[in-house]
Coordinates of C-alpha atoms in Angstrom, one line a residue:
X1 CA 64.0 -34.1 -47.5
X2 CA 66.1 -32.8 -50.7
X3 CA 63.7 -30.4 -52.9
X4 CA 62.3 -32.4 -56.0
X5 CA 61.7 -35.3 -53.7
X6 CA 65.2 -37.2 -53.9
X7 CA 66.7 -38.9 -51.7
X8 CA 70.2 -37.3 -49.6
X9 CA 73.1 -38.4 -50.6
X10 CA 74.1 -39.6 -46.9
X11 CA 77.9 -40.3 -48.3
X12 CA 77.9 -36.4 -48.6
X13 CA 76.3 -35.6 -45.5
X14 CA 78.5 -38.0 -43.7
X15 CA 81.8 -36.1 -45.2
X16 CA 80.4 -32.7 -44.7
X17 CA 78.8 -33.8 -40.6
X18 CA 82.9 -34.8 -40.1
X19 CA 84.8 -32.2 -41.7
X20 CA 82.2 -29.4 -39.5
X21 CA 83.6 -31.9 -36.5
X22 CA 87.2 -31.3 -37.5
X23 CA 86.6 -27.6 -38.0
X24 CA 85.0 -27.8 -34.7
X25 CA 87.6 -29.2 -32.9
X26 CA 90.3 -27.1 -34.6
X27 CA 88.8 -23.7 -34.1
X28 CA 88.3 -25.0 -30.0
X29 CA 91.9 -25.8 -29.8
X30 CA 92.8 -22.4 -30.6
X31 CA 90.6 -20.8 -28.9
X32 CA 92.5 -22.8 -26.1
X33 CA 96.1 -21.4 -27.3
X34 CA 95.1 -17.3 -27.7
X35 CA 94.6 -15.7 -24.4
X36 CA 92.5 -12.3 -24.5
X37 CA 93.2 -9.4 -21.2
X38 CA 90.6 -7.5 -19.8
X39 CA 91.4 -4.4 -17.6
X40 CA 90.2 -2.4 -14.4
X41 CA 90.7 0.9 -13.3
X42 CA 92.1 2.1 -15.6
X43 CA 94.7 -0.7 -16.1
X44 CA 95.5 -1.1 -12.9
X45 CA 94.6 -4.6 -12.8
X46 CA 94.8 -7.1 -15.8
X47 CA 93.2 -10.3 -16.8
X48 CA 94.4 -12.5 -19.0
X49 CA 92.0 -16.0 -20.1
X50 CA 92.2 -18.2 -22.8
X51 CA 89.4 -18.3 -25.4
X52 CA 88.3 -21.5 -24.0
X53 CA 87.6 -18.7 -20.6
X54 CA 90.5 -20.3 -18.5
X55 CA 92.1 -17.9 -16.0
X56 CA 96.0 -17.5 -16.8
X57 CA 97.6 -14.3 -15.2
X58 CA 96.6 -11.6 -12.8
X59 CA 98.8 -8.4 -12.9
X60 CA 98.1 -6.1 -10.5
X61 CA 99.8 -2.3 -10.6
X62 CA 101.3 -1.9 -7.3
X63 CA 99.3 1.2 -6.8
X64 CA 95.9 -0.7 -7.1
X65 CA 97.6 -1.9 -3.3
X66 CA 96.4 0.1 -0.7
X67 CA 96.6 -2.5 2.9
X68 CA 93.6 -0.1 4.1
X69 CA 91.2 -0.5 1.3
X70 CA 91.1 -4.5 0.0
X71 CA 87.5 -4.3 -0.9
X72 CA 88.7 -2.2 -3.9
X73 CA 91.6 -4.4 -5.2
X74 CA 88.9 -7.2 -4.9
X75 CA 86.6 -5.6 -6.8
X76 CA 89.1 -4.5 -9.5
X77 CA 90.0 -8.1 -9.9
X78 CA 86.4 -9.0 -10.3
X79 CA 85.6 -6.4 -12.9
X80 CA 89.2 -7.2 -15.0
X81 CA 88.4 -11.3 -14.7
X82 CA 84.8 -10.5 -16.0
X83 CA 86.2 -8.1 -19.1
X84 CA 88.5 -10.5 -19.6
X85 CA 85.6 -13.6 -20.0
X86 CA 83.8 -11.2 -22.4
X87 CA 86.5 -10.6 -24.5
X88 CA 86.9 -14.7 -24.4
X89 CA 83.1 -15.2 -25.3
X90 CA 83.2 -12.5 -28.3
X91 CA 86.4 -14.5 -29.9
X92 CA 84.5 -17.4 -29.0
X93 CA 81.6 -15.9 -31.1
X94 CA 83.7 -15.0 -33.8
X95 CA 85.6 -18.6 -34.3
X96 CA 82.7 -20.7 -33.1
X97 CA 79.8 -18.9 -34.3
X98 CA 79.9 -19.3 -38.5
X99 CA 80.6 -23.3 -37.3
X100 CA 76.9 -23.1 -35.3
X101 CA 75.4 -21.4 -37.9
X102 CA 76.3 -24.8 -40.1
X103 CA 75.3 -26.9 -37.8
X104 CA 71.5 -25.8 -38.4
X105 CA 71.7 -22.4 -35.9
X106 CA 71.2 -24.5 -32.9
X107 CA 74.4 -23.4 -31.3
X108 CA 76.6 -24.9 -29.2
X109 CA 76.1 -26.4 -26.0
X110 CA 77.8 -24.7 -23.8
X111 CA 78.5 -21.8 -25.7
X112 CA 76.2 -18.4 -25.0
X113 CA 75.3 -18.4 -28.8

């Protein structure tokens, strides 16, 4: 309901509802292009996802390599994959997050805001 008891314009809301979708779409495709890192140990091991959260390199310092101790690498690689995601989900925030707010607060599915 407008204030004053008119009616909505549902032309408007139609053109404003599609151009949020495009603005959607175009801040989701470059969230797919920019890649964030994340790092472990000290930058031993490196991270780097897309905004979107998809895994595209692993760099690992050939000191992080010790054949007797594994459990550590692996757990380096853990740790720099999960800084990595939270740097993806903070851009996320910051590209996606003004668009939500538009959209009522609701959020978006999918995304942890």
């Amino acid at each position: 309901m407008i204030p004053g008891g008119g009616q909505p314009n549902m032309q408007q809301l139609l053109q404003q509802a599609q151009k949020m979708q495009q603005d959607l779409a175009q801040a989701q495709e470059e969230l797919a292009q920019t890649e964030v890192d994340g790092q472990a140990g000290g930058g031993l091991v490196t991270a780097t996802v897309t905004g979107a959260g998809e895994l595209r390199a692993l760099k690992i310092d050939p000191k992080a390599v010790d054949p007797e101790d594994t459990e550590t690498l692996a757990d380096l690689v853990v740790a720099a994959v999960q800084a990595a995601n939270e740097n993806a989900q903070t851009l996320q925030q910051e590209k996606l997050g003004p668009l939500a707010q538009g959209l009522g607060g609701g959020g978006i599915p999918g995304l942890p805001f």
